[in-house]
Amino acid sequence: MCRNITELRGLAPPATDEEIEAAARQFVRKVSGLRQPPPAAAGAFEAAVAEVSASVHRLLGELPARRQPPGTVPPLRRPEVRARLER
């Protein structure tokens, strides 16, 4: 569906709340077609992000462990992305 959402299952250390929220936000952006919601829809957008984040937390907690970690590193763990966000 969305190639830019990184796999979070099997990360060492496990996915953080921040990484899960970033993936949820990206998913909601994709399905809504909105990068930034209009002010009138901001509440619904943020509620959707919170619901998807909660679902992902539950899912990751219930899935069995992976034998190998995912092939890609989540963006928030990459130094160049972190440096860009800290500006």
Coordinates of N, CA and C in Angstrom, one line a residue:
M1 N 0.8 -1.2 0.0 CA 0.0 0.0 0.0 C 0.9 1.3 0.0
C2 N 1.6 1.4 1.0 CA 2.5 2.6 1.1 C 3.9 2.2 1.4
R3 N 4.7 2.3 0.4 CA 6.1 1.8 0.5 C 6.9 2.5 1.5
N4 N 6.5 3.7 1.9 CA 7.3 4.6 2.7 C 7.2 4.2 4.2
I5 N 6.2 3.4 4.6 CA 6.0 3.1 6.0 C 6.9 1.9 6.3
T6 N 7.8 2.1 7.3 CA 8.8 1.1 7.6 C 8.2 0.1 8.5
E7 N 8.7 -1.2 8.3 CA 8.3 -2.3 9.2 C 8.8 -2.0 10.6
L8 N 8.0 -2.1 11.6 CA 8.3 -1.9 13.0 C 8.5 -3.2 13.8
R9 N 7.9 -4.2 13.3 CA 8.0 -5.5 14.1 C 9.4 -6.1 14.0
G10 N 9.9 -6.5 15.1 CA 11.2 -7.1 15.1 C 12.4 -6.2 15.3
L11 N 12.2 -4.9 15.5 CA 13.3 -4.0 15.7 C 14.0 -4.3 17.0
A12 N 15.3 -4.1 17.0 CA 16.1 -4.2 18.3 C 16.8 -2.8 18.5
P13 N 16.5 -2.1 19.5 CA 15.4 -2.2 20.4 C 14.1 -2.1 19.8
P14 N 13.0 -2.5 20.5 CA 11.7 -2.4 19.9 C 11.3 -1.0 19.5
A15 N 10.3 -0.9 18.6 CA 9.8 0.4 18.1 C 9.4 1.2 19.3
T16 N 9.7 2.5 19.2 CA 9.4 3.5 20.2 C 8.0 4.0 19.9
D17 N 7.4 4.7 20.9 CA 6.1 5.4 20.7 C 6.2 6.4 19.6
E18 N 7.4 7.1 19.5 CA 7.6 8.1 18.5 C 7.6 7.5 17.1
E19 N 8.2 6.3 17.0 CA 8.3 5.6 15.7 C 6.9 5.1 15.3
I20 N 6.2 4.6 16.2 CA 4.8 4.1 16.0 C 3.9 5.2 15.6
E21 N 4.0 6.4 16.3 CA 3.2 7.5 15.9 C 3.5 8.1 14.5
A22 N 4.8 8.1 14.2 CA 5.2 8.6 12.9 C 4.7 7.7 11.7
A23 N 4.7 6.4 12.0 CA 4.1 5.4 11.0 C 2.6 5.6 10.9
A24 N 1.9 5.8 12.0 CA 0.5 6.0 12.0 C 0.1 7.3 11.3
R25 N 0.9 8.3 11.6 CA 0.7 9.6 10.9 C 0.8 9.5 9.4
Q26 N 1.8 8.8 9.0 CA 2.1 8.6 7.6 C 0.9 7.8 6.9
F27 N 0.4 6.8 7.6 CA -0.7 6.0 7.1 C -1.9 6.9 7.0
V28 N -2.2 7.7 8.0 CA -3.4 8.5 8.0 C -3.3 9.6 6.9
R29 N -2.1 10.1 6.7 CA -1.9 11.1 5.6 C -2.2 10.4 4.2
K30 N -1.7 9.2 4.1 CA -1.9 8.4 2.8 C -3.4 8.2 2.5
V31 N -4.1 7.6 3.5 CA -5.5 7.3 3.3 C -6.4 8.5 3.2
S32 N -6.0 9.6 3.8 CA -6.8 10.8 3.8 C -6.5 11.7 2.6
G33 N -5.3 11.5 2.0 CA -4.9 12.3 0.9 C -4.5 13.7 1.4
L34 N -4.3 13.9 2.7 CA -3.9 15.2 3.3 C -2.6 15.2 4.0
R35 N -1.7 16.1 3.6 CA -0.4 16.2 4.3 C -0.7 16.9 5.6
Q36 N -1.4 18.0 5.5 CA -1.8 18.8 6.7 C -3.3 19.0 6.5
P37 N -4.0 18.6 7.5 CA -5.5 18.7 7.4 C -5.9 20.2 7.6
P38 N -7.0 20.6 7.0 CA -7.5 21.9 7.3 C -7.9 22.1 8.7
P39 N -7.9 23.3 9.3 CA -8.2 23.4 10.7 C -9.5 22.8 11.1
A40 N -10.5 22.8 10.3 CA -11.8 22.2 10.7 C -11.7 20.6 10.8
A41 N -10.7 20.0 10.2 CA -10.5 18.6 10.2 C -9.4 18.1 11.1
A42 N -8.7 19.0 11.7 CA -7.5 18.7 12.5 C -7.8 17.7 13.7
G43 N -8.9 17.9 14.3 CA -9.3 17.0 15.4 C -9.5 15.6 14.9
A44 N -10.3 15.5 13.8 CA -10.5 14.1 13.3 C -9.2 13.5 12.8
F45 N -8.3 14.2 12.2 CA -7.1 13.7 11.8 C -6.2 13.2 12.9
E46 N -6.1 14.0 14.0 CA -5.3 13.6 15.2 C -5.9 12.4 15.9
A47 N -7.3 12.4 15.9 CA -7.9 11.2 16.5 C -7.6 10.0 15.8
A48 N -7.6 10.1 14.4 CA -7.3 8.9 13.6 C -5.8 8.5 13.9
V49 N -4.9 9.4 14.0 CA -3.5 9.1 14.3 C -3.4 8.3 15.6
A50 N -4.1 8.8 16.6 CA -4.1 8.2 17.9 C -4.7 6.8 17.9
E51 N -5.8 6.6 17.2 CA -6.4 5.3 17.0 C -5.5 4.3 16.3
V52 N -4.9 4.7 15.2 CA -4.0 3.8 14.5 C -2.8 3.5 15.4
S53 N -2.2 4.5 16.1 CA -1.1 4.2 17.0 C -1.4 3.2 18.0
A54 N -2.6 3.3 18.6 CA -3.0 2.4 19.7 C -3.2 1.0 19.1
S55 N -3.7 0.9 17.9 CA -3.9 -0.4 17.2 C -2.5 -1.0 16.9
V56 N -1.6 -0.2 16.5 CA -0.3 -0.8 16.1 C 0.4 -1.2 17.4
H57 N 0.3 -0.5 18.5 CA 0.9 -0.9 19.8 C 0.3 -2.3 20.2
R58 N -1.0 -2.5 20.1 CA -1.6 -3.8 20.4 C -1.1 -4.9 19.5
L59 N -1.1 -4.6 18.2 CA -0.6 -5.5 17.2 C 0.8 -6.0 17.5
L60 N 1.7 -5.0 17.6 CA 3.1 -5.4 17.9 C 3.3 -6.2 19.2
G61 N 2.5 -5.9 20.1 CA 2.5 -6.6 21.4 C 2.0 -8.1 21.3
E62 N 1.2 -8.3 20.3 CA 0.6 -9.7 20.2 C 1.3 -10.6 19.2
L63 N 2.0 -10.0 18.3 CA 2.7 -10.8 17.2 C 3.9 -11.6 17.8
P64 N 4.1 -12.7 17.2 CA 5.3 -13.5 17.6 C 6.6 -12.8 17.2
A65 N 7.7 -13.1 17.9 CA 9.0 -12.5 17.6 C 9.4 -12.9 16.2
R66 N 10.2 -12.0 15.5 CA 10.8 -12.3 14.2 C 12.1 -13.0 14.4
R67 N 12.5 -13.8 13.4 CA 13.8 -14.5 13.4 C 14.9 -13.5 13.0
Q68 N 14.5 -12.6 12.1 CA 15.5 -11.6 11.6 C 14.8 -10.2 11.7
P69 N 15.6 -9.2 12.0 CA 15.1 -7.8 12.0 C 14.7 -7.4 10.6
P70 N 13.8 -6.4 10.5 CA 13.4 -5.9 9.2 C 14.7 -5.5 8.4
G71 N 14.5 -5.5 7.1 CA 15.7 -5.1 6.2 C 16.0 -3.6 6.1
T72 N 15.1 -2.8 6.6 CA 15.4 -1.4 6.6 C 15.3 -0.8 8.0
V73 N 16.0 0.3 8.2 CA 16.1 1.0 9.5 C 15.0 2.1 9.4
P74 N 14.2 2.2 10.5 CA 13.2 3.2 10.5 C 13.8 4.6 10.4
P75 N 13.2 5.5 9.7 CA 13.7 6.8 9.4 C 14.2 7.5 10.7
L76 N 13.4 7.4 11.8 CA 13.7 8.1 13.0 C 15.0 7.6 13.7
R77 N 15.5 6.5 13.2 CA 16.8 5.9 13.7 C 18.0 6.3 12.8
R78 N 17.7 7.0 11.7 CA 18.8 7.4 10.8 C 19.3 8.8 11.3
P79 N 20.7 8.9 11.4 CA 21.3 10.1 11.8 C 20.9 11.3 11.0
E80 N 20.8 11.2 9.7 CA 20.5 12.3 8.8 C 19.1 12.8 9.0
V81 N 18.2 11.9 9.3 CA 16.8 12.3 9.5 C 16.7 13.0 10.9
R82 N 17.4 12.4 11.9 CA 17.4 13.1 13.2 C 18.0 14.5 13.2
A83 N 19.1 14.6 12.4 CA 19.7 16.0 12.3 C 18.7 17.0 11.6
R84 N 18.0 16.5 10.6 CA 17.0 17.4 9.9 C 15.9 17.8 10.9
L85 N 15.4 16.8 11.7 CA 14.3 17.1 12.6 C 14.7 18.0 13.8
E86 N 16.0 18.0 14.2 CA 16.4 18.8 15.3 C 16.7 20.3 14.9
R87 N 16.7 20.6 13.7 CA 16.9 22.0 13.2 C 15.8 22.9 13.7

